[in-house]
mmCIF file of C-alpha atoms and ligand atoms in Angstrom:
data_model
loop_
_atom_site.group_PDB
_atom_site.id
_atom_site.type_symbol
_atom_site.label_atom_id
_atom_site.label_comp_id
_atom_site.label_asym_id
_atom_site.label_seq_id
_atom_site.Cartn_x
_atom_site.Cartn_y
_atom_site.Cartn_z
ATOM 1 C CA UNK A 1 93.555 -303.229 197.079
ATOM 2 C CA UNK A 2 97.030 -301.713 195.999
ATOM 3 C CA UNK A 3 98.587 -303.482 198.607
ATOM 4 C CA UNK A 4 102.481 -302.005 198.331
ATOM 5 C CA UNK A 5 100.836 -297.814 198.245
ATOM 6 C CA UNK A 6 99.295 -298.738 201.218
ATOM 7 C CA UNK A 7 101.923 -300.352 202.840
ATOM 8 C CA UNK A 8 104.053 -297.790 201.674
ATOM 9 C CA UNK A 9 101.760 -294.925 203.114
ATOM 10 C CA UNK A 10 101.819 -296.822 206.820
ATOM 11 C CA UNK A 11 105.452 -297.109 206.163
ATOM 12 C CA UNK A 12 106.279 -293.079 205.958
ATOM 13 C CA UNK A 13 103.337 -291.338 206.739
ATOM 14 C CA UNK A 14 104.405 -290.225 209.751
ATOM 15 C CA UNK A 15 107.940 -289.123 208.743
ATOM 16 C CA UNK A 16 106.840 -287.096 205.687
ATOM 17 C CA UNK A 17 103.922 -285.446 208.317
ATOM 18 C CA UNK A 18 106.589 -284.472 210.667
ATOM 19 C CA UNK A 19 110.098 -283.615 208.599
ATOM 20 C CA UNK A 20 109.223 -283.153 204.899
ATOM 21 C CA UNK A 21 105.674 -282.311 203.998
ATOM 22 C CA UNK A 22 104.160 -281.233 207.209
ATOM 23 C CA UNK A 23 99.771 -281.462 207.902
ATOM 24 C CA UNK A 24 99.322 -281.871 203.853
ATOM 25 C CA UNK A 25 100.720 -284.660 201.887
ATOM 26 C CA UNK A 26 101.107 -283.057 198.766
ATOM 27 C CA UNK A 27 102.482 -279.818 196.364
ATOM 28 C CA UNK A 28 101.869 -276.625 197.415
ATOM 29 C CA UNK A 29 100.461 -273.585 194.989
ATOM 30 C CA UNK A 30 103.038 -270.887 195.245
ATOM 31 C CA UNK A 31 101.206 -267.676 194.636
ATOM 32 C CA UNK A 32 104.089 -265.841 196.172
ATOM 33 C CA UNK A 33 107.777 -266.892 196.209
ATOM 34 C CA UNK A 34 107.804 -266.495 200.120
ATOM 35 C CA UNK A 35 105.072 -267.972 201.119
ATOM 36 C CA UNK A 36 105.263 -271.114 203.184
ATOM 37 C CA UNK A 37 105.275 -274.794 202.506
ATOM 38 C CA UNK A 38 102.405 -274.736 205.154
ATOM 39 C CA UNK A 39 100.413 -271.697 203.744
ATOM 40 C CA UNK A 40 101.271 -273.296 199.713
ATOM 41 C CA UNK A 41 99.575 -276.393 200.599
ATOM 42 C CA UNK A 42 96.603 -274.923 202.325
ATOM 43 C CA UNK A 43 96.214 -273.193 199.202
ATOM 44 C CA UNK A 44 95.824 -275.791 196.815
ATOM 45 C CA UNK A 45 93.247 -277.399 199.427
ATOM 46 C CA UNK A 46 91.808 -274.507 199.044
ATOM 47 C CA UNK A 47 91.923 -273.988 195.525
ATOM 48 C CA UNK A 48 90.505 -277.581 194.784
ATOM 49 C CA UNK A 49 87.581 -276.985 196.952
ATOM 50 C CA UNK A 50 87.072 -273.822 194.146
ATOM 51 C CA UNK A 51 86.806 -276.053 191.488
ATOM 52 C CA UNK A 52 84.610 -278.489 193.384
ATOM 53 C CA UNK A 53 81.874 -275.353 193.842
ATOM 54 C CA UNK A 54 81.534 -276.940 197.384
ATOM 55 C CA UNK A 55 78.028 -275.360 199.553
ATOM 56 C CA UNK A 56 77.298 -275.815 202.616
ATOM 57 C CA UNK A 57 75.796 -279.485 203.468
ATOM 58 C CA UNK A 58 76.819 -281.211 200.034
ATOM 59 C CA UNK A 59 78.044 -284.576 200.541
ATOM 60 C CA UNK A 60 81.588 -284.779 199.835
ATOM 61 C CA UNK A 61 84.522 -287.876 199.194
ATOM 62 C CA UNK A 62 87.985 -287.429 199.765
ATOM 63 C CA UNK A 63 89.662 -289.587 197.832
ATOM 64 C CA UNK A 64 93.015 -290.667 198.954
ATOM 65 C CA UNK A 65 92.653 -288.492 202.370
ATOM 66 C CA UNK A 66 95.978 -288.415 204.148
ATOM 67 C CA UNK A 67 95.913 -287.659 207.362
ATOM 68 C CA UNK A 68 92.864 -285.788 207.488
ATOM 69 C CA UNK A 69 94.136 -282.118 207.275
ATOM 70 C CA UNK A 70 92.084 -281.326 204.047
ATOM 71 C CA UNK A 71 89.058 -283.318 204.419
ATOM 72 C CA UNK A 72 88.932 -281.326 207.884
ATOM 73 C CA UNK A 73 89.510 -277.915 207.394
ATOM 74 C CA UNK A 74 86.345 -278.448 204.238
ATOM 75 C CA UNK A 75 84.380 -280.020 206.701
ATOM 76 C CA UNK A 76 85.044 -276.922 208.941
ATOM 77 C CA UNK A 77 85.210 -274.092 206.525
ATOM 78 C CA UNK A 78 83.061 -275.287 203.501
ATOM 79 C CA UNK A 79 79.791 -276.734 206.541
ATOM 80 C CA UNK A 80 79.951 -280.158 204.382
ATOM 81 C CA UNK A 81 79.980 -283.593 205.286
ATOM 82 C CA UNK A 82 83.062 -285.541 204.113
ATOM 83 C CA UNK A 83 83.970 -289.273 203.676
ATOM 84 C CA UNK A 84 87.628 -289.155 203.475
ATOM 85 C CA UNK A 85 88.935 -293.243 202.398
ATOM 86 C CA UNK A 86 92.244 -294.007 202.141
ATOM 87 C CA UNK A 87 94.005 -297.488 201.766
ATOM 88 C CA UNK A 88 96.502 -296.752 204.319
ATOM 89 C CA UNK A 89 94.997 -297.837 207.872
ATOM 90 C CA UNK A 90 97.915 -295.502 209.736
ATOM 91 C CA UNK A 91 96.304 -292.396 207.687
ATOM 92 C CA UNK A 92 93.169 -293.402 208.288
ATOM 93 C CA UNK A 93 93.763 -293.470 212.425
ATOM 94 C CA UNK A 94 95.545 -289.950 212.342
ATOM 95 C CA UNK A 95 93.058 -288.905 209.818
ATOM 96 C CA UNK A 96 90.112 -289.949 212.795
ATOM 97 C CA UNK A 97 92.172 -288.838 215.754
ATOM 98 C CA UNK A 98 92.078 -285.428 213.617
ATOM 99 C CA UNK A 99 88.658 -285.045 213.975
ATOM 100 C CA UNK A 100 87.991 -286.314 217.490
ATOM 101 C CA UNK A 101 90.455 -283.709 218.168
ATOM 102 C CA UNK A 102 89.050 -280.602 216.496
ATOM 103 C CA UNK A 103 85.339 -282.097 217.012
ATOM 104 C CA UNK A 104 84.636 -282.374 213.943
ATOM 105 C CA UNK A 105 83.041 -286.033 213.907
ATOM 106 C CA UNK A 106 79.537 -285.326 213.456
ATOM 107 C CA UNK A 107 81.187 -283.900 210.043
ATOM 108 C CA UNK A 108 83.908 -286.070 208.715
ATOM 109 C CA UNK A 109 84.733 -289.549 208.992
ATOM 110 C CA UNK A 110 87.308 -290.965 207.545
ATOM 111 C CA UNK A 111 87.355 -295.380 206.339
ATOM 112 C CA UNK A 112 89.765 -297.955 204.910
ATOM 113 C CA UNK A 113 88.668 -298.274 201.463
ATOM 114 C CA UNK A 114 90.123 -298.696 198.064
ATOM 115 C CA UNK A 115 88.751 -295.667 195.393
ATOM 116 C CA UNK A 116 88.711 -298.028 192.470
ATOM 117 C CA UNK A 117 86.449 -300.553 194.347
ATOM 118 C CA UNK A 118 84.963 -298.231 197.350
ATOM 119 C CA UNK A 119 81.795 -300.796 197.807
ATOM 120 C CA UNK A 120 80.088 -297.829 198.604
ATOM 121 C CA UNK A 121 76.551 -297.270 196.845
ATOM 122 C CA UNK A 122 75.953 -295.959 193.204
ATOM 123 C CA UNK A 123 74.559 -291.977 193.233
ATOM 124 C CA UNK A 124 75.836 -291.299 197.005
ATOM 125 C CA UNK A 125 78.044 -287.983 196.356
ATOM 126 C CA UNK A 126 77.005 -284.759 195.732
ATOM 127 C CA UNK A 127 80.889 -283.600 195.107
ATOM 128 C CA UNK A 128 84.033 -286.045 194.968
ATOM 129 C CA UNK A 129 87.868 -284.421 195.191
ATOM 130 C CA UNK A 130 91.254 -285.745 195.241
ATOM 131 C CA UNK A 131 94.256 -284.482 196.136
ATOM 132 C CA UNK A 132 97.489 -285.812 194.704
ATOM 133 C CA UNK A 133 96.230 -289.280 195.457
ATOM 134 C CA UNK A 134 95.231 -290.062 191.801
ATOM 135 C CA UNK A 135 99.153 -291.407 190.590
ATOM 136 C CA UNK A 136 98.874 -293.954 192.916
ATOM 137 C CA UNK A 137 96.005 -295.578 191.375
ATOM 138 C CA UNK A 138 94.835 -297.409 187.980
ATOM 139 C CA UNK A 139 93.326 -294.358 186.208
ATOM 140 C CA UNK A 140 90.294 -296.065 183.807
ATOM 141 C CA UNK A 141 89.127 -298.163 187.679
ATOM 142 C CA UNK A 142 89.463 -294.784 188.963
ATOM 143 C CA UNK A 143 87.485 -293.018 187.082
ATOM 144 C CA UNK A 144 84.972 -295.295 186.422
ATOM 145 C CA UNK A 145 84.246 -296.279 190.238
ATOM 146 C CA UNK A 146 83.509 -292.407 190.890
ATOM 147 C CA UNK A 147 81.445 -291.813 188.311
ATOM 148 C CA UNK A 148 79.700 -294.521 189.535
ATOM 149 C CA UNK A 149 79.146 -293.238 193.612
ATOM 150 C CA UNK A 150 78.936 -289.645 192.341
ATOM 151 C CA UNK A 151 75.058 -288.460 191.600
ATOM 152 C CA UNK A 152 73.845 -287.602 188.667
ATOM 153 C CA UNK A 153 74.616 -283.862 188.819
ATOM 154 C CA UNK A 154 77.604 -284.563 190.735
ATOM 155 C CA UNK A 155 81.176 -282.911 189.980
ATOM 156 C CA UNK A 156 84.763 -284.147 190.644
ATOM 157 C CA UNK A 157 87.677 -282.155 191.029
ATOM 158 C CA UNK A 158 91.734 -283.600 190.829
ATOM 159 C CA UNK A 159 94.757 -282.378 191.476
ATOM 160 C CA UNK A 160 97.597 -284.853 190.777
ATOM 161 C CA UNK A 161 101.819 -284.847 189.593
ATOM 162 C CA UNK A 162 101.663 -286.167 186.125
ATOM 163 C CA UNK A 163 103.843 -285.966 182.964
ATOM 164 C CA UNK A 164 102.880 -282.898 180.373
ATOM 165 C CA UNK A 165 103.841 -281.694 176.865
ATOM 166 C CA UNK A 166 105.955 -283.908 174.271
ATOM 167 C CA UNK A 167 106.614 -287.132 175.375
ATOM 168 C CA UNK A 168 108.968 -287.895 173.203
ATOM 169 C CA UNK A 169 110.932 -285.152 175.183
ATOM 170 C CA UNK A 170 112.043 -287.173 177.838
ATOM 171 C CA UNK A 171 114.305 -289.162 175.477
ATOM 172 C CA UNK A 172 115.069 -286.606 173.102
ATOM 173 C CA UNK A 173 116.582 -284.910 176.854
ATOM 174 C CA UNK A 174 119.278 -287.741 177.152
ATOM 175 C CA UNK A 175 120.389 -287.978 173.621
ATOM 176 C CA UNK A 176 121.337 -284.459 174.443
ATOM 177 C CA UNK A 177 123.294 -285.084 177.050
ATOM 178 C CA UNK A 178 124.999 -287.665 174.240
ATOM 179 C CA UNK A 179 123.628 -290.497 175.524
ATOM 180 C CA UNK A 180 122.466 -293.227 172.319
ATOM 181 C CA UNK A 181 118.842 -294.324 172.160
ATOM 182 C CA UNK A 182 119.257 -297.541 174.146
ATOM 183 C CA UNK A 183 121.229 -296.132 177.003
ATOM 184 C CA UNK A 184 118.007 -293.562 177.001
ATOM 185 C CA UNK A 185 115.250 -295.998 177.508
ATOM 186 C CA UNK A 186 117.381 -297.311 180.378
ATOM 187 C CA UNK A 187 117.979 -294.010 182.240
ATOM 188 C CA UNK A 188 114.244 -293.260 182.088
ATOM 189 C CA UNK A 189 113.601 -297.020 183.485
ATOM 190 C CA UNK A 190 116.318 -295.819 185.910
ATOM 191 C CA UNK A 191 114.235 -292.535 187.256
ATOM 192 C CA UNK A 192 110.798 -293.622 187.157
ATOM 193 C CA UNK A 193 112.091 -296.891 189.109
ATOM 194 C CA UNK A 194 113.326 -293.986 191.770
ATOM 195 C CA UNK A 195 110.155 -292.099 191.700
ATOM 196 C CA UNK A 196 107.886 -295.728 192.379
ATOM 197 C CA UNK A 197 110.415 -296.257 194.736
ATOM 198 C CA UNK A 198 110.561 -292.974 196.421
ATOM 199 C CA UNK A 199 106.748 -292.395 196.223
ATOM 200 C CA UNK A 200 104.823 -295.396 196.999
ATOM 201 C CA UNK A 201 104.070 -297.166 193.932
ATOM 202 C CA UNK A 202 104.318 -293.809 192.002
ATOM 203 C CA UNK A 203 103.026 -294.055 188.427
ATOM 204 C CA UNK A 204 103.248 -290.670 186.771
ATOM 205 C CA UNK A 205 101.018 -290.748 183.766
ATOM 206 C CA UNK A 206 100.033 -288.016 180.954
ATOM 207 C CA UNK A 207 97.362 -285.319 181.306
ATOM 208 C CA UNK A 208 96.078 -287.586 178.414
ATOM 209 C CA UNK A 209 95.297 -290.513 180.309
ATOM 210 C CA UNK A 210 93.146 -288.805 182.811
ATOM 211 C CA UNK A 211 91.018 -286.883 179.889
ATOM 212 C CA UNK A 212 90.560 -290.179 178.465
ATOM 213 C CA UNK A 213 89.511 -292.235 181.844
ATOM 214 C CA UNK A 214 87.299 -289.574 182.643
ATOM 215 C CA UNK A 215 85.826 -289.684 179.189
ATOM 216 C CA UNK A 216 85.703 -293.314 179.000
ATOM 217 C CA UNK A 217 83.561 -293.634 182.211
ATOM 218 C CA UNK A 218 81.214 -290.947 181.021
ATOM 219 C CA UNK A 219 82.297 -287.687 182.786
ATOM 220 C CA UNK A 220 81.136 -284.420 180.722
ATOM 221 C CA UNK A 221 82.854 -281.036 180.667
ATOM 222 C CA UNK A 222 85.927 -281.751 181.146
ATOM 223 C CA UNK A 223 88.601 -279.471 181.892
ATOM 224 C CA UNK A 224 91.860 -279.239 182.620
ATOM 225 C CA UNK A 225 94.584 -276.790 184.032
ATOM 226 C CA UNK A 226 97.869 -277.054 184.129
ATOM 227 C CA UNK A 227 99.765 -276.132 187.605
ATOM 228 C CA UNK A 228 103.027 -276.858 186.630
ATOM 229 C CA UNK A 229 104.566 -273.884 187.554
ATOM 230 C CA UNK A 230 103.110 -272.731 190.309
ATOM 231 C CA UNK A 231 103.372 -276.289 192.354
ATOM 232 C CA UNK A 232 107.072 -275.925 191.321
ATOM 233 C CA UNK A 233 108.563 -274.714 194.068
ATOM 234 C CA UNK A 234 107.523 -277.315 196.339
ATOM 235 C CA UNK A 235 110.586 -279.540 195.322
ATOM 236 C CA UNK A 236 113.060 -277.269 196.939
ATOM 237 C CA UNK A 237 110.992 -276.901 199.746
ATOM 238 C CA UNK A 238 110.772 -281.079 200.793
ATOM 239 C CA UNK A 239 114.718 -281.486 199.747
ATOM 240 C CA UNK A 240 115.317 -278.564 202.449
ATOM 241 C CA UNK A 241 113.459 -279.809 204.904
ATOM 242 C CA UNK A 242 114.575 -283.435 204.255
ATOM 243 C CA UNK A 243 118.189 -282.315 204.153
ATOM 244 C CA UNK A 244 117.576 -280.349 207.783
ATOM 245 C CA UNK A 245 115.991 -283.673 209.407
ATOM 246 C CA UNK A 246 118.133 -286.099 207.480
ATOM 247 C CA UNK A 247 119.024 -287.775 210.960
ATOM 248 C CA UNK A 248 115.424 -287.901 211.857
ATOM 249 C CA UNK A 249 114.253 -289.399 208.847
ATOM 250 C CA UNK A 250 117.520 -291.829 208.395
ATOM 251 C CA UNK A 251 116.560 -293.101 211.614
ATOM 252 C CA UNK A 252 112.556 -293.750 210.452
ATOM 253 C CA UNK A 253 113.183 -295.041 206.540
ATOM 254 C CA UNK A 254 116.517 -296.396 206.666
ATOM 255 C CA UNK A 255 119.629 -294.717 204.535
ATOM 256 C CA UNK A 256 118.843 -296.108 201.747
ATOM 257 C CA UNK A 257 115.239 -294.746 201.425
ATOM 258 C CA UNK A 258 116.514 -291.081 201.890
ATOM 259 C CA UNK A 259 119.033 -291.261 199.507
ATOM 260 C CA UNK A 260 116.314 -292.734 197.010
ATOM 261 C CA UNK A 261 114.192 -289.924 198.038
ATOM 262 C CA UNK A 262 116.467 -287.193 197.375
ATOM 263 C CA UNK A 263 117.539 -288.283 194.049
ATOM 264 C CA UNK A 264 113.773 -288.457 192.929
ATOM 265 C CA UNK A 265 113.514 -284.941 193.859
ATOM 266 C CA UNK A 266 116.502 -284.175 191.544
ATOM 267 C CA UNK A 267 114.941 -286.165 188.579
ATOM 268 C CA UNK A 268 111.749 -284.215 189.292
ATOM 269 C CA UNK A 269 113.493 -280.899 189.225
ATOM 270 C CA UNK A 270 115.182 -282.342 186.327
ATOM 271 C CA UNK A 271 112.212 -283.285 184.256
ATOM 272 C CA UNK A 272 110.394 -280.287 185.390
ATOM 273 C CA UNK A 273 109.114 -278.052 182.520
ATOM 274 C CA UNK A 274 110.103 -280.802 180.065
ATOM 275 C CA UNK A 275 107.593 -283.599 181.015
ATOM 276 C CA UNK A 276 106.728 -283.707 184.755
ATOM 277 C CA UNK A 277 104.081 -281.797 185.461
ATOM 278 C CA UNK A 278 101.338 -280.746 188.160
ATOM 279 C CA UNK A 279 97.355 -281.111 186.842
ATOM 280 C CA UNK A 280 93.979 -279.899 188.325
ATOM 281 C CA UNK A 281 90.781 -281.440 186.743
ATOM 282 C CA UNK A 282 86.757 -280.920 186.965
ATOM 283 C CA UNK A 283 84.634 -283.163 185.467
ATOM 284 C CA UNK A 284 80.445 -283.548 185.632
ATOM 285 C CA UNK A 285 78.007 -286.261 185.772
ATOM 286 C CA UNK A 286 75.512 -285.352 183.685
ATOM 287 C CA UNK A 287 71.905 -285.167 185.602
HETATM 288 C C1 LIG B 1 100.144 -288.053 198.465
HETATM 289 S S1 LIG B 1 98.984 -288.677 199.628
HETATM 290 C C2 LIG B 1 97.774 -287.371 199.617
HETATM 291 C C3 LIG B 1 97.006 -287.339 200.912
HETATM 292 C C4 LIG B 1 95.961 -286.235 201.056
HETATM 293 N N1 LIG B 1 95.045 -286.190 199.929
HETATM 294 C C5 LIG B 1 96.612 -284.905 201.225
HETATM 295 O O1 LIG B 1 96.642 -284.177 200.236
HETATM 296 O O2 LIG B 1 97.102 -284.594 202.321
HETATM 297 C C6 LIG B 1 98.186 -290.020 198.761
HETATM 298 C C7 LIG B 1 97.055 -290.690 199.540
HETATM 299 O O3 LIG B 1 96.387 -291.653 198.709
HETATM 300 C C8 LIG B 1 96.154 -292.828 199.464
HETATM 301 N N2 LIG B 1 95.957 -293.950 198.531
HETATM 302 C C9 LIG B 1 96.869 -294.594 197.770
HETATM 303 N N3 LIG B 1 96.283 -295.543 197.013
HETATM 304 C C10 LIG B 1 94.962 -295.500 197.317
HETATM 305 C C11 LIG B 1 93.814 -296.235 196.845
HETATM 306 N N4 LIG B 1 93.924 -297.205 195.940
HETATM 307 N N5 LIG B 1 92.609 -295.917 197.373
HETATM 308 C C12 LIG B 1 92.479 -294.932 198.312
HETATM 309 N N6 LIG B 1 93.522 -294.208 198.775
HETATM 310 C C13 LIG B 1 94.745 -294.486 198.277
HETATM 311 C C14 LIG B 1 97.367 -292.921 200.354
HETATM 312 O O4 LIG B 1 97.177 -293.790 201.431
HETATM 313 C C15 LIG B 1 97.490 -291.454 200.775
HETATM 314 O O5 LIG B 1 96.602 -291.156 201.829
#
């Protein structure tokens, strides 16, 4: 189990939910500058379940669920049955008081389980998704353990914050700024350290590395799109709302956490169009 995401999930679950992120724990797709953090994220739930070609009574895993919002509303909307897992047993409570609430439990359940070693049985999954849970996790496990539940047939569909384009661009970035190549490697230790920090164990790793996990366990067409810039916005978005509840969430994470969290948004914002990135992926089974 990756102990330190999930103790970092318990840890500020609650206070991202309530004064940064709101119902969804992850980017939202801007299809209109004014649209809301709240509407954003619905849309990339939405979106994903698009590119999962989700019908009514499928069987359906949530990888990495949250707090429930998504795996509910596709329970609801889509008529499917979800598993939603999640390594964090705080998420996984609010994720099941979610759907005792909205009575929704003959539909969705949601366990404490690992995704790269679910113990759940080979074939079970009609469709498998997996929202911006994927850079918390060892990618070739990851892969491999859901081709292995999905059935033959069976499709995933990702969404994660990775790293895109040249990676040699992140360097290149502070040797403009006049920095020499040793300082360089040291700044980028510097900001990724942040981002782990910041994000639970955060690993952001190159649209590459997914296309070659997903290869490597035996996944078929392939494909990938590249969200970058319309996920973009969300950045702003958690640095406003973090800077209107700073008190609140001072008083949750500590001082020290906040101030961590705000610079990772910079280096994100930073980075952005240069390396960091925002991915969507469907893969298939084959029959
Ligand atoms: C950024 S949140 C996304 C939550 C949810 N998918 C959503 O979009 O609202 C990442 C989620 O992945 C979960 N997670 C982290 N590592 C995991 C692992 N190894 N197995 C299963 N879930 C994991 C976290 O507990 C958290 O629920």
């Amino acid at each position: 189990m990756t102990a330190s995401a999930a103790t970092h999930y318990d840890r500020v679950t609650e206070a991202w939910r309530r004064w940064v992120m709101g119902e969804e724990l992850h980017f939202g797709l801007f299809r209109y500058a004014d649209a809301s953090l709240a509407e954003a994220t619905q849309e990339l739930t939405v979106h994903l379940a698009e590119l999962a070609q989700l019908q009514v009574g499928l069987q359906v895993l949530d990888v990495g669920c949250g707090v429930g919002t998504p795996g509910c509303d596709l329970a609801e909307h889509e008529d499917c049955r979800v598993l939603g897992i999640s390594t964090s047993p705080v998420g996984v409570a609010a994720a099941q008081a979610q759907a005792q609430r909205r009575g929704l439990t003959a539909k969705v359940e949601f366990q404490v389980r690992d995704a790269v070693a679910t113990g759940l049985t080979d074939d079970t999954f009609d469709r498998i998704y997996s929202l911006e849970s994927a850079h918390l996790m060892d990618k070739v496990g990851l892969f491999a353990e859901m081709y292995r539940v999905l059935r033959p047939g069976g499709r995933l569909s990702l969404c994660d914050v990775c790293l895109v384009g040249n990676e040699g661009v992140e360097l290149s970035s502070y040797a403009l700024l006049g920095f020499p190549n040793v300082a360089a490697l040291e700044l980028r230790r510097a900001v990724h350290a942040t981002m782990h920090r910041a994000f639970g164990s955060a690993v952001l790793s190159h649209t590459r590395v997914y296309q070659e996990a997903a290869l490597a366990a035996g996944f078929q067409e392939i494909t990938l799109y590249d969200l970058s810039e319309v996920t973009r916005p969300t950045l702003s978005r958690w640095a406003e709302n973090a800077a209107r509840h700073r008190g609140d969430l001072e008083e949750a994470l500590g001082p020290d956490y906040v101030e961590g969290f705000f610079l990772a948004l910079l280096h994100m914002s930073y980075g952005w169009g240069r390396l960091g990135g925002y991915l969507a992926m469907t893969a298939t089974k084959p029959a």
